CSV table of C-alpha atoms and ligand atoms in Angstrom, one decimal:
chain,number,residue,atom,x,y,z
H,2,UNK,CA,-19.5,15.7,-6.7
H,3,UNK,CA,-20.4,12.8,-8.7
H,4,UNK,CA,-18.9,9.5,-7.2
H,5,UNK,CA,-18.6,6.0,-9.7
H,6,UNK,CA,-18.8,2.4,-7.5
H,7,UNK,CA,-19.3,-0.3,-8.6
H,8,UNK,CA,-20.0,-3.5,-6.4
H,9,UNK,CA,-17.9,-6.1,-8.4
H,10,UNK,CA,-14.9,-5.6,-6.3
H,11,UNK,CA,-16.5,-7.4,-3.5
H,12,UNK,CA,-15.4,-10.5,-5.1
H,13,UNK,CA,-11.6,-9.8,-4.7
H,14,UNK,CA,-10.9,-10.2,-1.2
H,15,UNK,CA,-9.3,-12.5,1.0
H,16,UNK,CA,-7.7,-12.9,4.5
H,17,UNK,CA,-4.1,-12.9,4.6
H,18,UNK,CA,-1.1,-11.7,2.8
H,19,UNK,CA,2.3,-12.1,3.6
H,20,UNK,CA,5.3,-9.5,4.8
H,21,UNK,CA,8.6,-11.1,5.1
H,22,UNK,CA,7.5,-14.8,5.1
H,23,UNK,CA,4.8,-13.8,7.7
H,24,UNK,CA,1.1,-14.2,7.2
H,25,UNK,CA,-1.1,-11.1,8.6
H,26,UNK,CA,-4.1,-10.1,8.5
H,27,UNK,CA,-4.8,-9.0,4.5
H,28,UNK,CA,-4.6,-5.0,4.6
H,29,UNK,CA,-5.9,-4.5,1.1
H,30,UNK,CA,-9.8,-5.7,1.6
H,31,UNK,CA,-13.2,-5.0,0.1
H,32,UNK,CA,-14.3,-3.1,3.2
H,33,UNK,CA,-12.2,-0.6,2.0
H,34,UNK,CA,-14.1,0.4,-0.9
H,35,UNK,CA,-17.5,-0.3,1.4
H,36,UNK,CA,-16.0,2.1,4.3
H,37,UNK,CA,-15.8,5.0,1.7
H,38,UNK,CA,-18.9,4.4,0.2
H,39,UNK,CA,-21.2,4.4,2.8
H,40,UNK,CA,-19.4,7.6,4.1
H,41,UNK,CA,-19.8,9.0,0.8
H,42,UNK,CA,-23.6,8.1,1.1
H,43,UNK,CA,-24.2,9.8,4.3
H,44,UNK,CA,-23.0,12.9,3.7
H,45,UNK,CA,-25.5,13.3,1.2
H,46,UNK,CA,-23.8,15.0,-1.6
H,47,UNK,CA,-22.1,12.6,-3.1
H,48,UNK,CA,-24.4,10.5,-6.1
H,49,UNK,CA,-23.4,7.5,-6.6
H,50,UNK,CA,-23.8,5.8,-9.7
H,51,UNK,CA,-22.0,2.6,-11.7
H,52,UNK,CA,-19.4,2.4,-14.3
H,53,UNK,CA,-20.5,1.8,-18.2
H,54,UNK,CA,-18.4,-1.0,-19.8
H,55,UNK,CA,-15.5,0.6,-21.7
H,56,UNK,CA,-14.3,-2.8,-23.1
H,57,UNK,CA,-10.2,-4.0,-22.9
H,58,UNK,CA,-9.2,-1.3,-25.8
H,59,UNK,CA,-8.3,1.5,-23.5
H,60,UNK,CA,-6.9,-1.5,-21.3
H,61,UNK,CA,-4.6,-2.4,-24.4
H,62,UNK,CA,-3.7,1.3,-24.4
H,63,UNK,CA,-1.2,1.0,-21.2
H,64,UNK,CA,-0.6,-3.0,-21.1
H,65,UNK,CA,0.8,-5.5,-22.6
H,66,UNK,CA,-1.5,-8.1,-24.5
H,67,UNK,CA,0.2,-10.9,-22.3
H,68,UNK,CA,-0.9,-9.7,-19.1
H,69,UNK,CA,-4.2,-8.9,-19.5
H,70,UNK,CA,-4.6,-12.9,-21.1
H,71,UNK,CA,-3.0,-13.8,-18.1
H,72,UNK,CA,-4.9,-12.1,-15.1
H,73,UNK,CA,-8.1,-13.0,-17.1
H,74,UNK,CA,-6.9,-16.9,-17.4
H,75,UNK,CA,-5.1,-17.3,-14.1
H,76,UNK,CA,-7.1,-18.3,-11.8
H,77,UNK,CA,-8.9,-21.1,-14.1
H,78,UNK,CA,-5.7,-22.1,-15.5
H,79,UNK,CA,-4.5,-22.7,-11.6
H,80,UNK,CA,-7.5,-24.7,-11.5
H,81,UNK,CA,-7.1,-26.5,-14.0
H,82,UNK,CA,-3.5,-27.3,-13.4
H,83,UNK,CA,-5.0,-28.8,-9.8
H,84,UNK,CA,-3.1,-26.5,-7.6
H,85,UNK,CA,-4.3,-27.3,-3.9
H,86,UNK,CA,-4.6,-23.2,-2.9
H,87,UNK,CA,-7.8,-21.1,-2.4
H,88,UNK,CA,-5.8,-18.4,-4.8
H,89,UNK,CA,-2.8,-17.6,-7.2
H,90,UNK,CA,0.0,-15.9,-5.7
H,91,UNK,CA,3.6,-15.9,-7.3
H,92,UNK,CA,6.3,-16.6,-5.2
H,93,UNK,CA,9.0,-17.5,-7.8
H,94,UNK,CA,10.0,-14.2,-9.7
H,95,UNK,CA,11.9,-13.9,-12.6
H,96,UNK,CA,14.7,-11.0,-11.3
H,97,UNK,CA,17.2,-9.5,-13.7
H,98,UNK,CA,19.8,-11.4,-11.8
H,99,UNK,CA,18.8,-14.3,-12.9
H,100,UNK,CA,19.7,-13.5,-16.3
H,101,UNK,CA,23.0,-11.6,-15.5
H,102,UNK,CA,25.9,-12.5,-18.5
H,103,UNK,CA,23.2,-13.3,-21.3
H,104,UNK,CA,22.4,-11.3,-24.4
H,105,UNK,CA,19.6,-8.9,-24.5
H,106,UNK,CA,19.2,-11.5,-27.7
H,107,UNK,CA,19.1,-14.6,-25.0
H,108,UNK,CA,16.9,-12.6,-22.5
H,109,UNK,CA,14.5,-11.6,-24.9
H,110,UNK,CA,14.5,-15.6,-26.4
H,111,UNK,CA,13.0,-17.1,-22.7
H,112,UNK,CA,9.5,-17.3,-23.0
H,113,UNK,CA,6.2,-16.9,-20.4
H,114,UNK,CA,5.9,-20.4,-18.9
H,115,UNK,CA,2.7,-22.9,-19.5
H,116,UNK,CA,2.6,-23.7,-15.4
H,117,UNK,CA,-0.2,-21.3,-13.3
H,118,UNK,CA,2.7,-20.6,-10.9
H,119,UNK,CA,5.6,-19.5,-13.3
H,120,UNK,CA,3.1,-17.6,-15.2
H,121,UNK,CA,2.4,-15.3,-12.0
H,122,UNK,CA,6.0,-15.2,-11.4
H,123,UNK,CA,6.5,-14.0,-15.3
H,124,UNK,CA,3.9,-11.1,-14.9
H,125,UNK,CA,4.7,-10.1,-11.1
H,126,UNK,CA,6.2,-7.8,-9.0
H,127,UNK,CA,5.7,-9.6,-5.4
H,128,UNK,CA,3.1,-11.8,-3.6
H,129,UNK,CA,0.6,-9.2,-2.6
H,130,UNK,CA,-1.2,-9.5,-5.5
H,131,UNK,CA,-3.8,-13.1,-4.9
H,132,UNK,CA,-5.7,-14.2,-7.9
H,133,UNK,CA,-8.7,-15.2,-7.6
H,134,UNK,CA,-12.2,-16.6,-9.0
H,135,UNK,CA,-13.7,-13.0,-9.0
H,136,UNK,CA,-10.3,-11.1,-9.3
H,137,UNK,CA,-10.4,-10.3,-13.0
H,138,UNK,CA,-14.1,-9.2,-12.9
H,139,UNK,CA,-13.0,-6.7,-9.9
H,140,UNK,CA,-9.8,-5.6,-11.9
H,141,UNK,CA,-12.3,-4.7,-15.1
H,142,UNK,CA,-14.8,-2.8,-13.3
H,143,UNK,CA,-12.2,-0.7,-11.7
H,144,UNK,CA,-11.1,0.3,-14.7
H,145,UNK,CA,-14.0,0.6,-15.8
H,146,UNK,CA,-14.8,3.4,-12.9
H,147,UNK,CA,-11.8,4.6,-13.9
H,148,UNK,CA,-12.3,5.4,-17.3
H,149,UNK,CA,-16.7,6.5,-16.8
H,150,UNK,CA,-15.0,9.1,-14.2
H,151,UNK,CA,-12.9,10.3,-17.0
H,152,UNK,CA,-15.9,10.3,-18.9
H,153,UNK,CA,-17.6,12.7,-16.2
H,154,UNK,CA,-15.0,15.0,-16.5
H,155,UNK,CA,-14.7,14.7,-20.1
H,156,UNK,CA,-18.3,16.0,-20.5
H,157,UNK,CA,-18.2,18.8,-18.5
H,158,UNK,CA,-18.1,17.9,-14.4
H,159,UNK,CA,-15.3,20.1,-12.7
H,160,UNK,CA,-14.6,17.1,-10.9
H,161,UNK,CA,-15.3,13.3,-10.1
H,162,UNK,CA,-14.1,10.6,-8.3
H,163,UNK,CA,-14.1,7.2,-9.2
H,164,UNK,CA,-14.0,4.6,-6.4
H,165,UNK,CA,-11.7,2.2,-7.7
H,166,UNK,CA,-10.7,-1.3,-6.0
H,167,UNK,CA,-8.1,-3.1,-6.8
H,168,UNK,CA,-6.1,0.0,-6.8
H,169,UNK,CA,-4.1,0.3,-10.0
H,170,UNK,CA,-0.5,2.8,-9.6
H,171,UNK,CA,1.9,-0.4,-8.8
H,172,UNK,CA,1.1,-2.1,-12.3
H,173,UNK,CA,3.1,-1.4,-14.9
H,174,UNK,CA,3.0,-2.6,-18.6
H,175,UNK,CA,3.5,-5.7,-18.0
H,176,UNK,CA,3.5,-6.4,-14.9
H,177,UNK,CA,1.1,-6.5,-11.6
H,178,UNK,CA,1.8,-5.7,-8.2
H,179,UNK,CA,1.6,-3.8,-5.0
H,180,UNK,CA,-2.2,-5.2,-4.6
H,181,UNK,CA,-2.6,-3.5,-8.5
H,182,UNK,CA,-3.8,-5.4,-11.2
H,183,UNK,CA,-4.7,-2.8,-14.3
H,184,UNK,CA,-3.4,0.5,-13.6
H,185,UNK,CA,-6.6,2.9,-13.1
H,186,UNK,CA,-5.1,6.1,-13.3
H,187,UNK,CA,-2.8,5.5,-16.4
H,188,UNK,CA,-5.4,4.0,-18.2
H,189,UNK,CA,-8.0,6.7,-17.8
H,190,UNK,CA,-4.8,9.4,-18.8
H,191,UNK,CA,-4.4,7.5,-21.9
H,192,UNK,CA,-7.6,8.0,-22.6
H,193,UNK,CA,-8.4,11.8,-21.3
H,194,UNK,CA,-4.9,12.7,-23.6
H,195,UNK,CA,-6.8,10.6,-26.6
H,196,UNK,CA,-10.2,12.6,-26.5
H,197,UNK,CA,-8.3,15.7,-25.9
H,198,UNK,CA,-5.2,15.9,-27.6
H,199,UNK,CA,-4.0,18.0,-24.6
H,200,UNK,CA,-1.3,17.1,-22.1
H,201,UNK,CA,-2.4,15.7,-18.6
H,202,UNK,CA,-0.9,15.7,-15.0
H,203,UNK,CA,-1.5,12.9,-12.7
H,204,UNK,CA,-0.8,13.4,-9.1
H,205,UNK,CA,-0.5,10.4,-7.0
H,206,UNK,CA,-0.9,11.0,-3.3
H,207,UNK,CA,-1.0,7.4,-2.1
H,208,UNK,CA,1.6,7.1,0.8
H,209,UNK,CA,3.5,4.9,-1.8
H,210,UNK,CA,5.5,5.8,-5.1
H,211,UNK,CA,3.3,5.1,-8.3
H,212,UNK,CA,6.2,3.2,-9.8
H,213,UNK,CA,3.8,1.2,-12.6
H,214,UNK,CA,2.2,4.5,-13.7
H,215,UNK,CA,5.9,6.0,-13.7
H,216,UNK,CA,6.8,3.2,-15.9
H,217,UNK,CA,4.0,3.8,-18.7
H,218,UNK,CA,4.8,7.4,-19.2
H,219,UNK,CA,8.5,7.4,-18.6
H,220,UNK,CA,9.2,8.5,-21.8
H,221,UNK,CA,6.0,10.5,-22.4
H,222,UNK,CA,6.3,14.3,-23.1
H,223,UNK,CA,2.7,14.6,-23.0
H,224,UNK,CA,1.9,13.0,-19.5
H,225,UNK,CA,3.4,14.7,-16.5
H,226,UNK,CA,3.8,12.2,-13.5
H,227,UNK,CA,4.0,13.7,-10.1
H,228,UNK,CA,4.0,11.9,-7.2
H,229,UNK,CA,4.5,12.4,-2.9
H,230,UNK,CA,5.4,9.6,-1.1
H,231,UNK,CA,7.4,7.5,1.3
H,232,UNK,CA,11.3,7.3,0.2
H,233,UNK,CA,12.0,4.0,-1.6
H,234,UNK,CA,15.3,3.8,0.9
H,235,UNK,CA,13.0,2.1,3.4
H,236,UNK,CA,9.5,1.5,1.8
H,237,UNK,CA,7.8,-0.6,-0.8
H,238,UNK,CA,8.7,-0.5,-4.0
H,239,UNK,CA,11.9,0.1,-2.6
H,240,UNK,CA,13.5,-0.2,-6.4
H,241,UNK,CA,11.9,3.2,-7.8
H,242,UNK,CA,10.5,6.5,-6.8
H,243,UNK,CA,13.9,8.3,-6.2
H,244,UNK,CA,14.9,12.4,-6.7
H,245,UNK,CA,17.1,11.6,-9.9
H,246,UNK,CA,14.6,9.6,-12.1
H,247,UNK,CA,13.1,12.1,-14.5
H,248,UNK,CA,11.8,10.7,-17.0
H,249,UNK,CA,13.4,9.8,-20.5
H,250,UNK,CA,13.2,10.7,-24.5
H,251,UNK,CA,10.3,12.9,-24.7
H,252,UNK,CA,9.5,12.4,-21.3
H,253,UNK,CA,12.7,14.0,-20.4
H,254,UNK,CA,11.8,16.6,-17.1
H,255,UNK,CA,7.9,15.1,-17.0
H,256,UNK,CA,8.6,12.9,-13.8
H,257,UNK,CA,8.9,14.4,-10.6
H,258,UNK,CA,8.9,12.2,-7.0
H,259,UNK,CA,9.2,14.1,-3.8
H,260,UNK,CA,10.2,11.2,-1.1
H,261,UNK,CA,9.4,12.3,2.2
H,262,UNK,CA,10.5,10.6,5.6
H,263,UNK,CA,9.2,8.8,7.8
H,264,UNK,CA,6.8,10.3,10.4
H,265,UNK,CA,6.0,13.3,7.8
H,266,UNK,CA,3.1,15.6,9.2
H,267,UNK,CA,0.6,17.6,8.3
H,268,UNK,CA,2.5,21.0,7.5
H,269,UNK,CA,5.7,19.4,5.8
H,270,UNK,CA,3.3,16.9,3.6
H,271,UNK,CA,1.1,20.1,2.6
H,272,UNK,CA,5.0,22.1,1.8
H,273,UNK,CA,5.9,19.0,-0.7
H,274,UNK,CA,2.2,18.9,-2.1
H,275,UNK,CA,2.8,22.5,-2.6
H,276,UNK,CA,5.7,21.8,-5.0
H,277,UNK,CA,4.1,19.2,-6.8
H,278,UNK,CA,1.4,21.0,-7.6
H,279,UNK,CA,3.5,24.2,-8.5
H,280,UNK,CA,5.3,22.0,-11.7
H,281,UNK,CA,1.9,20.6,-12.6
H,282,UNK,CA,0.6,24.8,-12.6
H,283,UNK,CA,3.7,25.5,-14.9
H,284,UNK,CA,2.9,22.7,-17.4
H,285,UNK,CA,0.0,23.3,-19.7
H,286,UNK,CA,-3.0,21.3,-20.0
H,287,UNK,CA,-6.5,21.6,-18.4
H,288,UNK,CA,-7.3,18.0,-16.7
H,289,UNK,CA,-5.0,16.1,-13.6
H,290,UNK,CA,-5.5,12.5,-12.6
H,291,UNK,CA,-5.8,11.8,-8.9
H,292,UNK,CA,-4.3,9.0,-7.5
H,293,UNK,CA,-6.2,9.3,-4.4
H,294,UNK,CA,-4.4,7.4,-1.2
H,295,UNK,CA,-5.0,7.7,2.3
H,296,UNK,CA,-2.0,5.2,3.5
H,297,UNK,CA,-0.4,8.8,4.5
H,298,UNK,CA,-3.0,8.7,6.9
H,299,UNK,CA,-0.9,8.6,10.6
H,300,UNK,CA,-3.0,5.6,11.9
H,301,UNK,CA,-1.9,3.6,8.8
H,302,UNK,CA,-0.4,0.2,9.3
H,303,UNK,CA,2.0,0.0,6.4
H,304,UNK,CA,2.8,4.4,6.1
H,305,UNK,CA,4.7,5.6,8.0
H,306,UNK,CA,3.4,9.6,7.9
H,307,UNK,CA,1.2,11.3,10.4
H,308,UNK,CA,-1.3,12.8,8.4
H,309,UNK,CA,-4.7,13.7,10.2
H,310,UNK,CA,-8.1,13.6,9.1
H,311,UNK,CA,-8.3,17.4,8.9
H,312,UNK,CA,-5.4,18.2,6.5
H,313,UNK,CA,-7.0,16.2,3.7
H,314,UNK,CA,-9.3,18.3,3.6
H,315,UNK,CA,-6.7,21.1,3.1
H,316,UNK,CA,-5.5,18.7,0.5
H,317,UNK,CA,-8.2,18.7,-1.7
H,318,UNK,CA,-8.6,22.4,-1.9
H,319,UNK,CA,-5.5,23.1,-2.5
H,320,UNK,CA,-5.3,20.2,-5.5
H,321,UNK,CA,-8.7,22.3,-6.5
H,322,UNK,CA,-7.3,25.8,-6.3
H,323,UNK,CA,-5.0,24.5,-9.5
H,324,UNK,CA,-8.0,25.9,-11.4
H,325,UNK,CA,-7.9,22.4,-13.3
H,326,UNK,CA,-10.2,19.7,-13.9
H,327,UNK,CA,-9.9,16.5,-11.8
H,328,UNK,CA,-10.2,13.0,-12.2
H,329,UNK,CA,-9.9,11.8,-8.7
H,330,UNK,CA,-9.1,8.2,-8.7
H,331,UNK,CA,-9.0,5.9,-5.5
H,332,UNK,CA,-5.4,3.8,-4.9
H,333,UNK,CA,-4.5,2.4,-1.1
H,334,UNK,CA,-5.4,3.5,2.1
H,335,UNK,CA,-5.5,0.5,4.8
H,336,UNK,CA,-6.6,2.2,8.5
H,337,UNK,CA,-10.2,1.0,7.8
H,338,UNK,CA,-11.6,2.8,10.9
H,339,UNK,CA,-10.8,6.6,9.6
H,340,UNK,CA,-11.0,5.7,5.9
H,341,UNK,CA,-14.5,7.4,5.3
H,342,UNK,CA,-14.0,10.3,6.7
H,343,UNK,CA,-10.7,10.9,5.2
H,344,UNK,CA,-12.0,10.4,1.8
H,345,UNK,CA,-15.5,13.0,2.5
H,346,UNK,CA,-12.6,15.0,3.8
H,347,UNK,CA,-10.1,15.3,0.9
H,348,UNK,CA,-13.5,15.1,-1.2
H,349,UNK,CA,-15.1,17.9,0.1
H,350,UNK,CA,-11.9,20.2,0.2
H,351,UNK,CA,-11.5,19.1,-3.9
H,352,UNK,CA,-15.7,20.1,-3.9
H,353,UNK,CA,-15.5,23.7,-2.2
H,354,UNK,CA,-17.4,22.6,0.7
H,355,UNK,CA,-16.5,23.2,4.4
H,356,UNK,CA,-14.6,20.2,6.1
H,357,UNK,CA,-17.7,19.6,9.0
H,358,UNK,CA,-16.4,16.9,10.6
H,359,UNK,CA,-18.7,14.2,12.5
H,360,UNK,CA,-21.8,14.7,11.0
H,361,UNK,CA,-25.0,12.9,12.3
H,362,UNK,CA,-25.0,9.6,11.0
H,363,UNK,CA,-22.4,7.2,9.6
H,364,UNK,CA,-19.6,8.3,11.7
H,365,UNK,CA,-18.1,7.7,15.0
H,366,UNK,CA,-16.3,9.6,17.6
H,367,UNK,CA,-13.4,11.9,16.3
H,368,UNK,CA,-14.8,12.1,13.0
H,369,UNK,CA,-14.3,8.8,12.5
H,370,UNK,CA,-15.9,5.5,10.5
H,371,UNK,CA,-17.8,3.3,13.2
V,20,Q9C,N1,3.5,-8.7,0.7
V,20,Q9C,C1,-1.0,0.4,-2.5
V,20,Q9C,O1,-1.1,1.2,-1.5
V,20,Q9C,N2,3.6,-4.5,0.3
V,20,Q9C,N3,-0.2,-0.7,-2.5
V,20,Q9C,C2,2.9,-5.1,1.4
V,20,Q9C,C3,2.7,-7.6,1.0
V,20,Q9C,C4,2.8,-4.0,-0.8
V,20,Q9C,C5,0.7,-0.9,-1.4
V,20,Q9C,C6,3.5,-6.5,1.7
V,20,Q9C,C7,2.3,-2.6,-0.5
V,20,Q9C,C8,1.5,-2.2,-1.7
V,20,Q9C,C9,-1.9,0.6,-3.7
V,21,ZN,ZN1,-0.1,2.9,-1.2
């Protein structure tokens, strides 16, 4: 299977983030991306090869105007507005509460703020998503991977996988968050149901609820978002991903979520992925978007599953058996130790090749990462 990577990510990472006030060690770093690809590379039958520049039109396609200008300017613009921080990060929000008693009329009448700060506030969800000198250049190329893995699969590959960091299902039109800056995975469907014409499924797998690509499509007929993840009653995004949103208008009955509790395992995850992929097999079309996570992986430190190493495997045949053509796209995934081999796991289950766990170089004991 052909894999797209592109090294410009490397210069979106930092240290710390911040869960309820507290600093922590930064869970969403560029060893990530550098875990999976050097696990990629020793199994040996994965080429890599880099993204071709697609430009911001397919970018415009999902987003507002606004928020592209402002995750390109942000970090200069803090700069240049001499705030004393090594990044950007929002911590004053503009909630719906704040408004509560005015007009949709007076609402839509307050303007995006001049000051860096406000600005991240006006185009955030939360603080987890730090702008920095290299952050827009990293947010491009991974749409960029996102969109020559389409491409892939466009001309003719039964499958591809596109190693995107930052991950992109937590941003929304107009709006970043959940570590996301562009949404990946929306952007390359846009663009898959442009060249095709046809209908497309995305099915997000990342431990959380895809709530920005939910957004985009919510009332899209011709994009069918299905998505397994932790319920919203106690995880992040907390404020979407429930049973009884289905999508809108056109996109009336094209929005499924299956929440699952905590502690979910192997055999109960595989009996929900089993009903999300059955309404994907009753709605026509020919290509599904991946959004790949392994933050259902039981070591994770912010999901709450137990999923093991071996039932991603599983996972990607099953997603394969589908008999459809697959745009694997990579979103979260934080136990840096295991996240290697889960990813040549679920990718060689999606390829038709045997699981064969610990191979000779690369990989520690257990079938894991060194
Ligand atoms: N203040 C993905 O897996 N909450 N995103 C963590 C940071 C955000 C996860 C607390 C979790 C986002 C792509
Ligand atoms: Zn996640």
């Amino acid at each position: 299977m052909r894999v797209v990577y592109s090294p410009d990510h490397l210069a979106h990472d930092v240290v710390t983030e911040t869960v309820m006030g507290a600093a922590i060690p930064a869970n969403e770093v560029a060893e990530r991306a550098e875990r999976i690809r050097a696990a990629l590379e020793a199994d040996g039958g994965f080429p890599i090869e880099p993204p071709t520049e697609h430009g911001t039109d397919p970018i415009l396609a999902v987003h507002d105007p606004g928020l592209l200008r402002f995750v390109e300017e942000a970090w200069r613009e803090a700069r240049t507005q001499a705030i004393a921080r090594p990044n950007l990060t929002a911590d004053t929000f503009p909630t719906f509460r704040m408004f509560e008693g005015m007009s949709p009329e007076a609402v839509a009448a307050i303007a995006e703020t001049r000051s860096a700060g406000g600005r991240a506030g006006w185009w955030g969800l939360d603080t987890a998503n730090p702008l920095l000198a290299g952050t827009y250049a990293a947010a491009r190329a991974a749409v960029d991977v996102a969109l020559t893995t389409a491409d892939l699969v466009l001309g003719g590959e039964r499958a591809a996988y596109g190693l995107c960091r930052p991950p992109g299902h937590h941003a929304a039109r107009s709006m970043i968050g959940g570590y996301c800056f562009f949404n990946n995975a929306a952007i390359a469907a846009e663009a898959v149901v442009r060249a095709t014409g046809q209908r497309v499924a995305i099915l997000d797998v990342d431990f959380h609820h895809g709530n920005g690509t939910q957004q985009i499509f919510w009332r899209r007929g011709d994009v069918l978002y299905v998505s397994l993840h932790g319920d919203p009653e106690r995880q992040f995004p907390y404020f979407l991903g429930r049973v009884n949103e289905t999508g809108e208008g056109e996109g009336s009955g094209a929005n499924l979520n299956i929440p699952l509790p905590a502690g979910t395992g192997d055999e109960a995850y595989l009996a929900a992925l089993d009903r999300g992929l059955a309404a994907i097999a009753e709605t026509p079309g020919d290509i599904v978007v991946v959004s790949l996570g392994f933050d259902t992986y039981g070591h994770d430190p912010i999901g709450d599953f137990a999923l093991t190493t071996a039932v991603y495997h599983e996972c990607g045949q099953r997603v394969a058996a589908l008999g459809r053509r697959l745009v694997i796209l990579q979103e979260g995934g934080y136990y840096r130790p295991a996240l290697g081999a889960n990813a040549r796991a679920w990718l060689r289950g999606a390829d038709g090749r045997p699981y064969e766990p610990r191979p000779a170089a690369g990989f520690g004991p257990n079938g894991s990462d060194r």
